[in-house]
């Protein structure tokens, strides 16, 4: 019986526990052996070179002040008046057009960037043309 192996074999034995990765990380952090560097654009397929952020570079090279176009005050007032004529709150109008109430609020305080699709949805929900300044019913 020399071919027999009488050594004890354990199944489902748990491996010996050592330091967890979190504790190793914290120990290295305490000792000061840890270095970190911020990598811009990691995991992307940009070919602008290491550490280059193209949008930041373009902004740095720009010297002109840009004005972002917002909703005209006249359109904001027309939206507000049409909504009040219908007896709706901003939340009700937002629900009717499928947007958040903040979008309607931004339009009424002339702070939103105009989106023709949203304006068209408001016109349909309110039943009034808003863009040309005349308060006549929208076409059906």
Coordinates of N, CA and C in Angstrom, one line a residue:
X1 N 0.8 -1.2 0.0 CA 0.0 0.0 0.0 C 0.9 1.3 0.0
X2 N 1.9 1.2 -0.7 CA 2.8 2.4 -0.8 C 2.2 3.4 -1.6
X3 N 1.2 3.1 -2.5 CA 0.6 4.1 -3.4 C -0.4 4.9 -2.7
X4 N -0.8 4.5 -1.5 CA -1.8 5.2 -0.7 C -1.3 6.5 -0.1
X5 N -2.1 7.6 -0.1 CA -1.7 8.8 0.6 C -2.6 9.0 1.8
X6 N -2.1 8.8 3.0 CA -2.9 8.9 4.2 C -2.9 10.3 4.8
X7 N -2.5 11.3 4.1 CA -2.5 12.7 4.6 C -3.9 13.1 4.7
X8 N -4.2 13.9 5.7 CA -5.6 14.4 5.9 C -5.9 15.5 4.8
X9 N -7.1 15.4 4.2 CA -7.5 16.3 3.2 C -8.8 17.0 3.7
X10 N -8.8 18.3 3.7 CA -10.0 19.0 4.2 C -10.7 19.7 3.0
X11 N -11.9 19.5 2.9 CA -12.8 20.1 1.9 C -13.5 21.3 2.5
X12 N -13.7 22.4 1.8 CA -14.4 23.6 2.3 C -13.6 24.2 3.4
X13 N -12.3 24.1 3.4 CA -11.5 24.8 4.4 C -11.4 26.2 4.0
X14 N -11.5 27.1 4.9 CA -11.3 28.5 4.7 C -9.9 28.9 4.6
X15 N -9.5 29.7 3.7 CA -8.1 30.1 3.6 C -7.7 31.0 4.8
X16 N -6.4 31.0 5.2 CA -6.0 31.8 6.3 C -6.2 33.3 6.0
X17 N -6.6 34.0 7.0 CA -6.9 35.4 6.8 C -5.6 36.2 6.9
X18 N -5.5 37.2 6.1 CA -4.4 38.1 6.1 C -5.0 39.5 6.2
X19 N -4.2 40.5 5.9 CA -4.7 41.8 5.9 C -5.6 42.1 4.7
X20 N -6.7 42.7 4.9 CA -7.6 43.1 3.8 C -6.9 44.2 3.0
X21 N -7.4 44.4 1.8 CA -6.9 45.4 0.9 C -7.2 46.8 1.6
X22 N -8.3 46.9 2.2 CA -8.6 48.2 2.8 C -7.7 48.6 3.9
X23 N -7.3 47.6 4.8 CA -6.4 47.8 5.8 C -5.0 48.1 5.3
X24 N -4.6 47.4 4.2 CA -3.3 47.7 3.6 C -3.2 49.1 3.1
X25 N -4.3 49.5 2.4 CA -4.4 50.9 1.9 C -4.3 51.9 3.0
X26 N -5.1 51.7 4.1 CA -5.0 52.6 5.2 C -3.6 52.7 5.9
X27 N -3.0 51.5 6.0 CA -1.6 51.5 6.5 C -0.6 52.3 5.6
X28 N -0.7 52.1 4.3 CA 0.1 52.8 3.4 C -0.1 54.3 3.5
X29 N -1.4 54.7 3.6 CA -1.8 56.1 3.7 C -1.2 56.7 5.0
X30 N -1.3 56.0 6.1 CA -0.7 56.5 7.4 C 0.8 56.7 7.3
X31 N 1.5 55.8 6.6 CA 2.9 55.8 6.5 C 3.4 56.8 5.5
X32 N 2.5 57.3 4.6 CA 2.9 58.2 3.6 C 3.5 57.6 2.4
X33 N 3.3 56.3 2.2 CA 3.8 55.6 1.1 C 2.9 55.5 -0.1
X34 N 1.9 56.4 -0.1 CA 0.9 56.3 -1.1 C 0.9 57.6 -1.9
X35 N 0.9 57.4 -3.3 CA 0.9 58.6 -4.2 C -0.3 58.5 -5.1
X36 N -0.9 59.6 -5.3 CA -2.0 59.6 -6.3 C -1.9 60.7 -7.3
X37 N -2.3 60.5 -8.4 CA -2.3 61.5 -9.5 C -3.6 61.5 -10.2
X38 N -4.0 62.7 -10.6 CA -5.3 62.9 -11.2 C -5.1 62.7 -12.7
X39 N -5.9 61.8 -13.3 CA -5.8 61.5 -14.7 C -7.0 62.1 -15.5
X40 N -6.8 63.1 -16.3 CA -7.9 63.7 -17.1 C -8.1 62.8 -18.3
X41 N -9.3 62.5 -18.6 CA -9.7 61.8 -19.8 C -9.3 60.4 -19.8
X42 N -9.0 59.8 -18.7 CA -8.7 58.4 -18.6 C -9.9 57.5 -19.1
X43 N -9.6 56.5 -19.9 CA -10.6 55.7 -20.4 C -11.4 56.2 -21.6
X44 N -10.9 57.3 -22.1 CA -11.5 57.9 -23.3 C -10.6 57.7 -24.5
X45 N -11.1 58.0 -25.6 CA -10.3 57.8 -26.9 C -9.9 59.1 -27.5
X46 N -9.5 60.0 -26.7 CA -9.1 61.3 -27.2 C -7.7 61.3 -27.5
X47 N -7.3 62.0 -28.6 CA -6.0 62.0 -29.1 C -5.3 63.4 -28.9
X48 N -5.7 64.1 -27.9 CA -5.1 65.4 -27.7 C -3.8 65.4 -26.8
X49 N -3.3 64.3 -26.5 CA -2.1 64.2 -25.8 C -2.4 64.0 -24.3
X50 N -1.3 63.6 -23.6 CA -1.5 63.3 -22.1 C -1.8 64.6 -21.3
X51 N -2.8 64.5 -20.5 CA -3.1 65.6 -19.6 C -3.8 66.8 -20.3
X52 N -4.1 66.7 -21.6 CA -4.7 67.9 -22.3 C -6.2 67.8 -22.2
X53 N -6.8 68.9 -21.8 CA -8.3 68.9 -21.8 C -8.6 70.0 -22.9
X54 N -9.1 69.5 -24.0 CA -9.3 70.4 -25.1 C -10.3 71.5 -24.9
X55 N -11.4 71.3 -24.1 CA -12.4 72.3 -23.9 C -11.8 73.4 -23.0
X56 N -10.9 73.0 -22.0 CA -10.3 73.9 -21.1 C -9.3 74.8 -21.9
X57 N -8.6 74.2 -22.8 CA -7.6 75.0 -23.6 C -8.4 76.0 -24.5
X58 N -9.5 75.6 -25.1 CA -10.3 76.5 -25.9 C -10.8 77.7 -25.1
X59 N -11.2 77.4 -23.9 CA -11.7 78.4 -23.0 C -10.6 79.4 -22.6
X60 N -9.4 78.9 -22.4 CA -8.3 79.7 -22.0 C -7.9 80.6 -23.1
X61 N -8.0 80.2 -24.4 CA -7.6 81.0 -25.5 C -8.7 82.0 -25.9
X62 N -9.9 81.8 -25.5 CA -11.0 82.7 -25.8 C -10.9 83.9 -24.9
X63 N -11.0 85.1 -25.4 CA -10.9 86.3 -24.6 C -12.2 87.1 -24.7
X64 N -13.1 86.7 -25.5 CA -14.4 87.5 -25.6 C -15.4 87.0 -24.6
X65 N -16.2 87.9 -24.2 CA -17.3 87.5 -23.3 C -18.5 87.0 -24.1
X66 N -19.0 85.8 -23.8 CA -20.1 85.3 -24.6 C -21.4 85.5 -23.8
X67 N -22.4 85.9 -24.5 CA -23.7 86.0 -23.9 C -24.6 84.8 -24.3
X68 N -25.1 84.1 -23.3 CA -26.0 83.0 -23.6 C -27.4 83.5 -23.8
X69 N -28.0 83.2 -24.9 CA -29.3 83.6 -25.2 C -30.3 83.0 -24.3
X70 N -31.2 83.8 -23.7 CA -32.2 83.3 -22.8 C -33.6 83.7 -23.4
X71 N -34.6 83.2 -22.8 CA -36.0 83.4 -23.3 C -36.3 84.9 -23.2
X72 N -36.8 85.6 -24.2 CA -37.1 87.0 -24.1 C -38.2 87.2 -23.0
X73 N -38.1 88.4 -22.4 CA -39.1 88.7 -21.3 C -40.5 88.7 -21.8
X74 N -40.7 89.1 -23.1 CA -42.1 89.2 -23.6 C -42.7 87.8 -23.7
X75 N -41.8 86.8 -24.1 CA -42.3 85.4 -24.2 C -42.6 84.9 -22.8
X76 N -41.8 85.2 -21.9 CA -42.0 84.7 -20.5 C -43.3 85.3 -20.0
X77 N -43.6 86.5 -20.2 CA -44.9 87.1 -19.8 C -46.1 86.4 -20.5
X78 N -46.0 86.1 -21.8 CA -47.1 85.5 -22.5 C -47.3 84.1 -22.0
X79 N -46.3 83.4 -21.7 CA -46.5 82.0 -21.1 C -47.2 82.1 -19.7
X80 N -46.8 83.1 -18.9 CA -47.4 83.3 -17.6 C -48.8 83.7 -17.7
X81 N -49.1 84.6 -18.6 CA -50.5 85.0 -18.8 C -51.4 83.9 -19.3
X82 N -50.9 83.2 -20.3 CA -51.7 82.1 -20.9 C -52.0 81.0 -19.8
X83 N -51.0 80.7 -19.0 CA -51.1 79.7 -18.0 C -52.2 80.2 -16.9
X84 N -52.1 81.5 -16.6 CA -53.0 82.0 -15.6 C -54.5 82.0 -16.1
X85 N -54.6 82.3 -17.4 CA -55.9 82.3 -18.0 C -56.6 80.9 -18.0
X86 N -55.7 79.9 -18.1 CA -56.2 78.6 -18.1 C -56.5 78.1 -16.6
X87 N -55.9 78.9 -15.7 CA -56.1 78.5 -14.2 C -55.2 77.4 -13.8
X88 N -54.0 77.3 -14.5 CA -53.1 76.2 -14.1 C -52.0 76.8 -13.3
X89 N -51.4 75.9 -12.5 CA -50.1 76.2 -11.8 C -49.0 75.8 -12.7
X90 N -47.8 76.2 -12.3 CA -46.6 75.9 -13.1 C -46.4 74.3 -13.1
X91 N -46.7 73.7 -12.0 CA -46.6 72.2 -11.9 C -47.6 71.6 -12.9
X92 N -48.8 72.1 -13.0 CA -49.8 71.5 -13.9 C -49.4 71.7 -15.3
X93 N -48.9 72.8 -15.7 CA -48.4 73.1 -17.0 C -47.2 72.1 -17.3
X94 N -46.3 72.0 -16.4 CA -45.1 71.1 -16.6 C -45.6 69.7 -16.8
X95 N -46.6 69.2 -16.0 CA -47.1 67.9 -16.2 C -47.8 67.7 -17.6
X96 N -48.4 68.8 -18.0 CA -49.1 68.7 -19.3 C -48.1 68.6 -20.5
X97 N -47.0 69.2 -20.3 CA -46.0 69.2 -21.4 C -44.9 68.1 -21.2
X98 N -45.0 67.4 -20.1 CA -44.0 66.3 -19.8 C -42.6 66.8 -19.4
X99 N -42.6 67.9 -18.7 CA -41.3 68.5 -18.2 C -41.4 68.6 -16.7
X100 N -40.3 69.0 -16.1 CA -40.2 69.3 -14.6 C -40.8 70.7 -14.4
X101 N -41.3 70.9 -13.2 CA -41.8 72.3 -12.9 C -40.7 73.4 -13.0
X102 N -39.5 73.0 -12.7 CA -38.4 74.0 -12.8 C -38.2 74.5 -14.2
X103 N -38.5 73.7 -15.2 CA -38.4 74.1 -16.6 C -39.4 75.3 -16.9
X104 N -40.6 75.1 -16.4 CA -41.7 76.1 -16.6 C -41.3 77.3 -15.8
X105 N -40.8 77.1 -14.6 CA -40.4 78.3 -13.8 C -39.2 79.1 -14.5
X106 N -38.3 78.4 -15.0 CA -37.2 79.0 -15.7 C -37.7 79.8 -16.9
X107 N -38.6 79.3 -17.7 CA -39.2 80.0 -18.8 C -39.9 81.2 -18.4
X108 N -40.7 81.1 -17.3 CA -41.4 82.3 -16.8 C -40.6 83.4 -16.2
X109 N -39.4 83.0 -15.7 CA -38.5 84.1 -15.2 C -37.4 84.5 -16.2
X110 N -37.6 84.0 -17.4 CA -36.7 84.4 -18.5 C -35.3 84.0 -18.3
X111 N -35.1 82.8 -17.7 CA -33.8 82.3 -17.3 C -33.4 81.1 -18.2
X112 N -34.4 80.5 -18.9 CA -34.1 79.3 -19.6 C -33.5 79.6 -21.0
X113 N -32.8 78.6 -21.5 CA -32.3 78.7 -22.9 C -33.4 78.2 -23.8
X114 N -33.9 79.0 -24.8 CA -35.1 78.7 -25.5 C -34.9 77.4 -26.3
X115 N -35.9 76.5 -26.2 CA -35.9 75.3 -26.9 C -37.2 75.2 -27.7
X116 N -37.2 75.3 -29.0 CA -38.4 75.4 -29.8 C -39.4 74.2 -29.5
X117 N -38.9 73.0 -29.2 CA -39.7 71.9 -28.9 C -40.5 72.1 -27.7
X118 N -39.9 72.6 -26.6 CA -40.6 72.9 -25.4 C -41.6 74.0 -25.6
X119 N -41.3 75.0 -26.3 CA -42.2 76.2 -26.6 C -43.4 75.6 -27.3
X120 N -43.2 74.8 -28.3 CA -44.3 74.2 -29.1 C -45.2 73.4 -28.2
X121 N -44.6 72.6 -27.3 CA -45.5 71.8 -26.4 C -46.3 72.7 -25.5
X122 N -45.7 73.9 -25.0 CA -46.4 74.8 -24.2 C -47.6 75.4 -25.0
X123 N -47.3 75.8 -26.3 CA -48.4 76.3 -27.1 C -49.5 75.4 -27.3
X124 N -49.2 74.1 -27.5 CA -50.3 73.1 -27.6 C -51.1 72.9 -26.4
X125 N -50.4 72.8 -25.2 CA -51.0 72.6 -24.0 C -51.9 73.8 -23.6
X126 N -51.4 75.0 -23.8 CA -52.1 76.2 -23.4 C -53.2 76.6 -24.5
X127 N -53.0 76.1 -25.7 CA -53.9 76.5 -26.8 C -53.8 77.9 -27.3
X128 N -52.6 78.4 -27.2 CA -52.3 79.8 -27.6 C -50.9 79.9 -28.3
X129 N -50.8 80.7 -29.3 CA -49.5 80.9 -30.0 C -48.7 81.9 -29.1
X130 N -47.5 81.5 -28.8 CA -46.7 82.3 -27.9 C -45.6 83.0 -28.6
X131 N -45.1 82.6 -29.7 CA -43.9 83.2 -30.3 C -44.1 84.5 -31.0
X132 N -45.2 84.7 -31.7 CA -45.3 85.9 -32.5 C -45.9 87.1 -31.8
X133 N -46.2 87.0 -30.5 CA -46.7 88.1 -29.7 C -48.2 88.3 -29.8
X134 N -48.9 87.7 -30.7 CA -50.3 87.8 -30.8 C -51.0 86.7 -30.0
X135 N -51.9 87.0 -29.2 CA -52.6 86.0 -28.4 C -53.8 85.5 -29.1
X136 N -53.6 84.7 -30.2 CA -54.7 84.1 -30.8 C -54.6 82.5 -30.7
X137 N -55.7 81.8 -30.8 CA -55.7 80.4 -30.5 C -54.7 79.7 -31.5
X138 N -54.1 78.6 -31.0 CA -53.2 77.8 -31.9 C -54.0 77.0 -32.9
X139 N -53.3 76.7 -34.0 CA -54.0 75.9 -35.0 C -54.1 74.5 -34.5
X140 N -55.2 73.8 -35.0 CA -55.4 72.4 -34.6 C -55.3 71.5 -35.8

